Coordinates of C-alpha atoms in Angstrom, one line a residue:
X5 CA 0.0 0.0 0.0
X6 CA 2.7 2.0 0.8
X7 CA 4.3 1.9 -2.8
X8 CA 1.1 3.1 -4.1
X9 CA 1.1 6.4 -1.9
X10 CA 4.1 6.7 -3.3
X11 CA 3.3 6.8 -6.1
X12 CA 0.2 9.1 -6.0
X13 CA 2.6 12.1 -4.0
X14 CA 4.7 11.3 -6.9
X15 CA 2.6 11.5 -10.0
X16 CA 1.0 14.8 -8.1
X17 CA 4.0 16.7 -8.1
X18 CA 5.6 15.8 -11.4
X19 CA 2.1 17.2 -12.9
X20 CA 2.1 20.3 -10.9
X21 CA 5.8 20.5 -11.4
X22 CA 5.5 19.9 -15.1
X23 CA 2.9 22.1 -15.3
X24 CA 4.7 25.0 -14.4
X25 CA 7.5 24.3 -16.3
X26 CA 5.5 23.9 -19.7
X27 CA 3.8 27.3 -18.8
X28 CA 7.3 28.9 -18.3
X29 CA 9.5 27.5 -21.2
X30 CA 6.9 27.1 -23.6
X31 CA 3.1 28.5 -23.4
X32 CA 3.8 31.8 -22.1
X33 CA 6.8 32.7 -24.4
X34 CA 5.3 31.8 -27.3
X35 CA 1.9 33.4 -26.3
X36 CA 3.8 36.4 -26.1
X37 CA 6.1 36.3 -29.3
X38 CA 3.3 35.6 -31.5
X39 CA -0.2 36.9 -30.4
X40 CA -1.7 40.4 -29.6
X41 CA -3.3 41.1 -26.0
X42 CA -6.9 40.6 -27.2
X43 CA -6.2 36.8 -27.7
X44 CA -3.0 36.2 -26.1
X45 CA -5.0 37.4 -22.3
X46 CA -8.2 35.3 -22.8
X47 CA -6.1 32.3 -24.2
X48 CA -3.7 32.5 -21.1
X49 CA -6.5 32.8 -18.8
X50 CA -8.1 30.3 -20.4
X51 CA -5.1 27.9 -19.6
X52 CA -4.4 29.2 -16.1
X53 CA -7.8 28.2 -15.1
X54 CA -7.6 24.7 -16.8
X55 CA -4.0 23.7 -15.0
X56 CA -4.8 25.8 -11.4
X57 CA -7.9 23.3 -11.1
X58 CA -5.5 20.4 -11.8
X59 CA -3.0 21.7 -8.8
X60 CA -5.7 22.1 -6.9
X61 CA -6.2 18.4 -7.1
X62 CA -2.4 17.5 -7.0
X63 CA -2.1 19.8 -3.4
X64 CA -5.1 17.5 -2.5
X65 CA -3.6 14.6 -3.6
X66 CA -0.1 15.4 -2.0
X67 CA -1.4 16.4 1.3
X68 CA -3.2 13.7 1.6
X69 CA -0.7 11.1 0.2
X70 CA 1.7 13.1 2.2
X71 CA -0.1 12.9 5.6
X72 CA -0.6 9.1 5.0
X73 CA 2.6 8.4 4.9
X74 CA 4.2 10.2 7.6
X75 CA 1.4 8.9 9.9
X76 CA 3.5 5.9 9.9
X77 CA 6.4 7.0 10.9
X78 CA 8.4 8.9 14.0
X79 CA 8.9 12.8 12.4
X80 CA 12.4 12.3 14.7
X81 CA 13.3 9.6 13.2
X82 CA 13.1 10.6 9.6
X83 CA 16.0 11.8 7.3
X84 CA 16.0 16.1 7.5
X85 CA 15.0 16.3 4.1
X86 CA 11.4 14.9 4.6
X87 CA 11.4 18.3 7.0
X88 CA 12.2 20.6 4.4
X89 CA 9.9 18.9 1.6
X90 CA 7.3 19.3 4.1
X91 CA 7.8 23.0 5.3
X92 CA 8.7 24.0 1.3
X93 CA 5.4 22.1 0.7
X94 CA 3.1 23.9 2.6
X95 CA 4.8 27.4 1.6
X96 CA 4.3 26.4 -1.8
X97 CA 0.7 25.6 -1.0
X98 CA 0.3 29.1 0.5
X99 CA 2.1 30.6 -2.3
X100 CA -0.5 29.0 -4.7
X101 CA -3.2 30.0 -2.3
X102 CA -2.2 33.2 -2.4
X103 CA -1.8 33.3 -6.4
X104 CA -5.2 32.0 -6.9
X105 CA -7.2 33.8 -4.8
X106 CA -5.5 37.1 -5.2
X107 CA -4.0 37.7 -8.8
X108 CA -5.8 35.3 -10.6
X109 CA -9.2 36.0 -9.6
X110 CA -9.0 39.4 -10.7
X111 CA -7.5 38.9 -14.1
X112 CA -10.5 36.6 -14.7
X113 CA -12.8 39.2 -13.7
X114 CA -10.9 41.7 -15.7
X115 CA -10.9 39.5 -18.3
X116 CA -15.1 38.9 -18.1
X117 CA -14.9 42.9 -17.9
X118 CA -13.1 43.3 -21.1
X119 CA -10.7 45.0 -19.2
X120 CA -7.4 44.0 -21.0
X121 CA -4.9 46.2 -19.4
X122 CA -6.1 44.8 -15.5
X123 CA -6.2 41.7 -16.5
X124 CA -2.4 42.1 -18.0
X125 CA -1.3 43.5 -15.3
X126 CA -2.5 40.8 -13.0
X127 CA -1.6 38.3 -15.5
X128 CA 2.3 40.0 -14.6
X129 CA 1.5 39.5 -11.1
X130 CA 1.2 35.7 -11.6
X131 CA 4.6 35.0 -13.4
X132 CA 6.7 35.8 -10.1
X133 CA 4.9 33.6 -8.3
X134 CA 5.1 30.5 -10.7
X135 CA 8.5 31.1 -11.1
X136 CA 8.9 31.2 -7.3
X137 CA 6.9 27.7 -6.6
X138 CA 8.7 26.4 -9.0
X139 CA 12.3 27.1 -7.7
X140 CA 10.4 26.2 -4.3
X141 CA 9.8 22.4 -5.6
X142 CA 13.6 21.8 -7.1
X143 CA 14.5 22.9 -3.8
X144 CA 11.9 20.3 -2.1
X145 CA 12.8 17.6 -4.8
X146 CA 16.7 18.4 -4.1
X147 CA 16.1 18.1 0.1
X148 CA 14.8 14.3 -0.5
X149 CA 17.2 13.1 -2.3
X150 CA 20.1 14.7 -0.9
X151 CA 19.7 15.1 2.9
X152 CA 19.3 11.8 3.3

């Protein structure tokens, strides 16, 4: 049973970690270089919604997974990384929290507004923070594997 936790807190953060990475590198770039505000902002929103429903389902799915498998152990016991994953967990957690309900929200209702230059500007808002949770999960990542 264990294995299969495992492998649930695993598959949850590769998607939210891929996630990020493919909005990054490759969506938001190219959105950028090749279309105008008036479809590049809807088109962006569109996909921020789509991927922020599916980490909210992989922070349920790694909190949970998470929680199951440290119930079974003693937290004094366990190598220092699983400490940092943890605390660099829940920050990123908050950090989302706080990307969703603050930024986000308003560029969507900028965007229902046809306001394109609020929405823009929240859409700038967002980047830092994606960039920021996703330096936060190497560093989570790079805690289990080294501090062993």
């Amino acid at each position: 049973m264990y294995e299969i936790i495992k492998f649930v807190h695993l598959a949850a953060g590769i998607v939210w970690m891929g996630g990020m990475a493919l909005m990054i590198w490759a969506i938001r770039p190219v959105a950028i270089a090749q279309l105008e505000p008036v479809l590049r902002l809807p088109l962006l929103g569109g996909i921020l919604a789509r991927f922020f429903k599916m980490v909210g389902l992989c922070i349920l799915l790694l909190l949970a997974s998470g929680g199951l498998m440290l119930m079974g152990v003693d937290m004094r016991l366990v190598p220092k990384g699983w400490h940092v994953m943890l605390g660099v967990g829940l920050l990123m957690c908050l950090v989302f929290g706080h990307l969703y309900f603050g930024p986000f929200r308003k560029m969507q209702a900028a965007l229902s507004a046809g306001d394109l230059s609020s929405a823009g500007a929240q859409l700038g808002k967002i980047h830092p923070l994606v960039l920021l949770n996703f330096g936060l999960s190497w560093i989570a990542v790079g805690a289990v594997v080294i501090c062993r």
